[in-house]
């Protein structure tokens, strides 16, 4: 399939929008004393408690050694604990501390605020179309990466 100039502009625009949203979220996270990586990790663990270190690395699309270093620093900061898996002692389940749960709640509110700011003035039906298109694009990307 060939792309037209409009298609490539749309892809470029999507990349710019994603980058700017990340920059905005990162800036707001830093105001709360968190790096982007820590904020993403706290959000994910707040939404899906008791993930393993390996699952976190996969979900956040980072290498396992990178995830280990991030969790080391978060553990030292009192944000997470690592618990040995009952069925497999090599597995480490990551749990949020009470302090981190407060951070995760603030980050959820921050996420909703950023989303509302970014989507201000966009009709709900347009948002629904974009969500369907992005879901399909992600599906296609997953298929392409499996080849």
Coordinates of C-alpha atoms in Angstrom, one line a residue:
X1 CA 0.0 0.0 0.0
X2 CA 1.4 3.4 -1.0
X3 CA 1.1 6.4 1.3
X4 CA -0.1 9.7 0.0
X5 CA 1.3 13.0 1.3
X6 CA -1.8 13.3 3.5
X7 CA -1.1 9.8 5.0
X8 CA 2.5 10.6 5.9
X9 CA 1.5 14.0 7.4
X10 CA -1.1 12.2 9.5
X11 CA 1.5 9.7 10.8
X12 CA 4.0 12.6 11.5
X13 CA 1.2 14.5 13.3
X14 CA 0.5 11.4 15.4
X15 CA 4.2 11.1 16.3
X16 CA 4.3 14.8 17.3
X17 CA 1.1 14.5 19.3
X18 CA 2.3 11.5 21.2
X19 CA 5.7 13.2 21.9
X20 CA 4.0 16.4 23.2
X21 CA 1.6 14.4 25.4
X22 CA 4.5 12.5 26.9
X23 CA 6.4 15.8 27.4
X24 CA 3.3 17.3 29.2
X25 CA 2.8 14.3 31.3
X26 CA 6.5 14.1 32.2
X27 CA 6.5 17.8 33.2
X28 CA 3.5 17.4 35.4
X29 CA 4.9 14.2 36.9
X30 CA 8.1 16.0 37.8
X31 CA 6.0 18.6 39.6
X32 CA 5.0 15.7 41.8
X33 CA 8.6 14.6 42.3
X34 CA 8.5 11.7 39.9
X35 CA 10.4 10.8 36.8
X36 CA 8.5 9.7 33.7
X37 CA 9.7 6.1 34.2
X38 CA 8.6 6.0 37.8
X39 CA 5.3 7.6 37.0
X40 CA 4.5 5.0 34.3
X41 CA 5.5 2.2 36.7
X42 CA 3.3 3.5 39.5
X43 CA 0.4 4.0 37.2
X44 CA 0.7 0.5 35.8
X45 CA 1.1 -1.1 39.3
X46 CA -1.9 1.0 40.6
X47 CA -4.0 -0.4 37.8
X48 CA -2.7 -4.0 37.8
X49 CA -1.3 -4.8 41.3
X50 CA 1.0 -7.8 41.9
X51 CA 2.7 -7.9 38.5
X52 CA 6.0 -9.6 38.3
X53 CA 9.2 -7.8 37.4
X54 CA 9.2 -9.5 34.1
X55 CA 5.6 -8.6 33.3
X56 CA 6.4 -5.0 34.1
X57 CA 9.4 -4.9 31.8
X58 CA 7.3 -6.4 29.0
X59 CA 4.3 -4.0 29.5
X60 CA 6.5 -0.9 29.8
X61 CA 8.6 -2.1 26.8
X62 CA 11.9 -1.8 28.6
X63 CA 14.8 -4.3 28.9
X64 CA 14.8 -6.5 32.1
X65 CA 18.1 -5.0 33.4
X66 CA 16.6 -1.5 33.0
X67 CA 13.5 -2.6 34.9
X68 CA 15.6 -4.1 37.6
X69 CA 17.6 -0.8 38.1
X70 CA 14.4 1.2 38.1
X71 CA 12.8 -1.0 40.7
X72 CA 16.0 -1.0 42.8
X73 CA 15.8 2.8 43.0
X74 CA 12.0 2.7 43.6
X75 CA 12.6 0.2 46.4
X76 CA 15.2 2.4 48.0
X77 CA 12.8 5.3 47.8
X78 CA 10.2 3.3 49.6
X79 CA 7.8 3.1 46.7
X80 CA 7.7 -0.6 46.0
X81 CA 8.5 -3.9 47.6
X82 CA 9.6 -7.1 45.9
X83 CA 8.1 -10.4 47.1
X84 CA 9.3 -13.8 46.1
X85 CA 6.8 -15.8 44.2
X86 CA 5.3 -18.8 46.0
X87 CA 5.4 -21.2 43.1
X88 CA 8.7 -20.0 41.6
X89 CA 11.3 -18.5 43.8
X90 CA 13.0 -16.8 40.8
X91 CA 9.9 -14.7 40.3
X92 CA 9.6 -11.3 42.0
X93 CA 6.1 -9.8 42.5
X94 CA 6.1 -6.0 42.8
X95 CA 3.8 -4.3 45.3
X96 CA 3.2 -0.6 45.9
X97 CA 3.8 0.8 49.3
X98 CA 1.2 3.0 51.0
X99 CA 3.1 6.1 49.9
X100 CA 3.3 4.8 46.3
X101 CA -0.5 4.1 46.3
X102 CA -1.1 7.8 47.1
X103 CA 1.2 8.7 44.2
X104 CA -0.6 6.3 41.9
X105 CA -3.9 7.9 42.9
X106 CA -2.6 11.4 42.1
X107 CA -1.2 10.1 38.8
X108 CA -4.6 8.7 37.8
X109 CA -6.1 12.1 38.4
X110 CA -3.2 13.8 36.5
X111 CA -3.8 11.4 33.6
X112 CA -7.5 12.3 33.5
X113 CA -6.6 16.0 33.6
X114 CA -4.1 15.8 30.8
X115 CA -6.5 13.7 28.7
X116 CA -9.3 16.3 29.2
X117 CA -6.9 19.2 28.3
X118 CA -5.7 17.4 25.2
X119 CA -9.2 16.4 24.0
X120 CA -10.9 19.7 24.8
X121 CA -13.2 20.6 22.0
X122 CA -13.0 17.3 20.3
X123 CA -16.5 15.7 19.8
X124 CA -17.1 12.4 21.6
X125 CA -17.8 10.6 18.3
X126 CA -14.4 11.7 16.9
X127 CA -12.7 10.4 20.0
X128 CA -14.5 7.1 19.5
X129 CA -13.2 6.9 15.9
X130 CA -9.6 7.7 17.0
X131 CA -9.8 5.1 19.7
X132 CA -11.0 2.4 17.2
X133 CA -8.3 3.4 14.7
X134 CA -5.5 3.4 17.3
X135 CA -6.7 0.0 18.6
X136 CA -6.6 -1.4 15.1
X137 CA -3.1 0.1 14.5
X138 CA -1.8 -1.5 17.7
X139 CA -3.3 -4.8 16.7
X140 CA -1.6 -4.5 13.2
X141 CA 1.7 -3.6 14.8
X142 CA 1.6 -6.6 17.2
X143 CA 0.9 -8.9 14.2
X144 CA 3.7 -7.3 12.2
X145 CA 6.2 -7.7 15.1
X146 CA 5.3 -11.4 15.4
X147 CA 6.5 -12.1 11.8

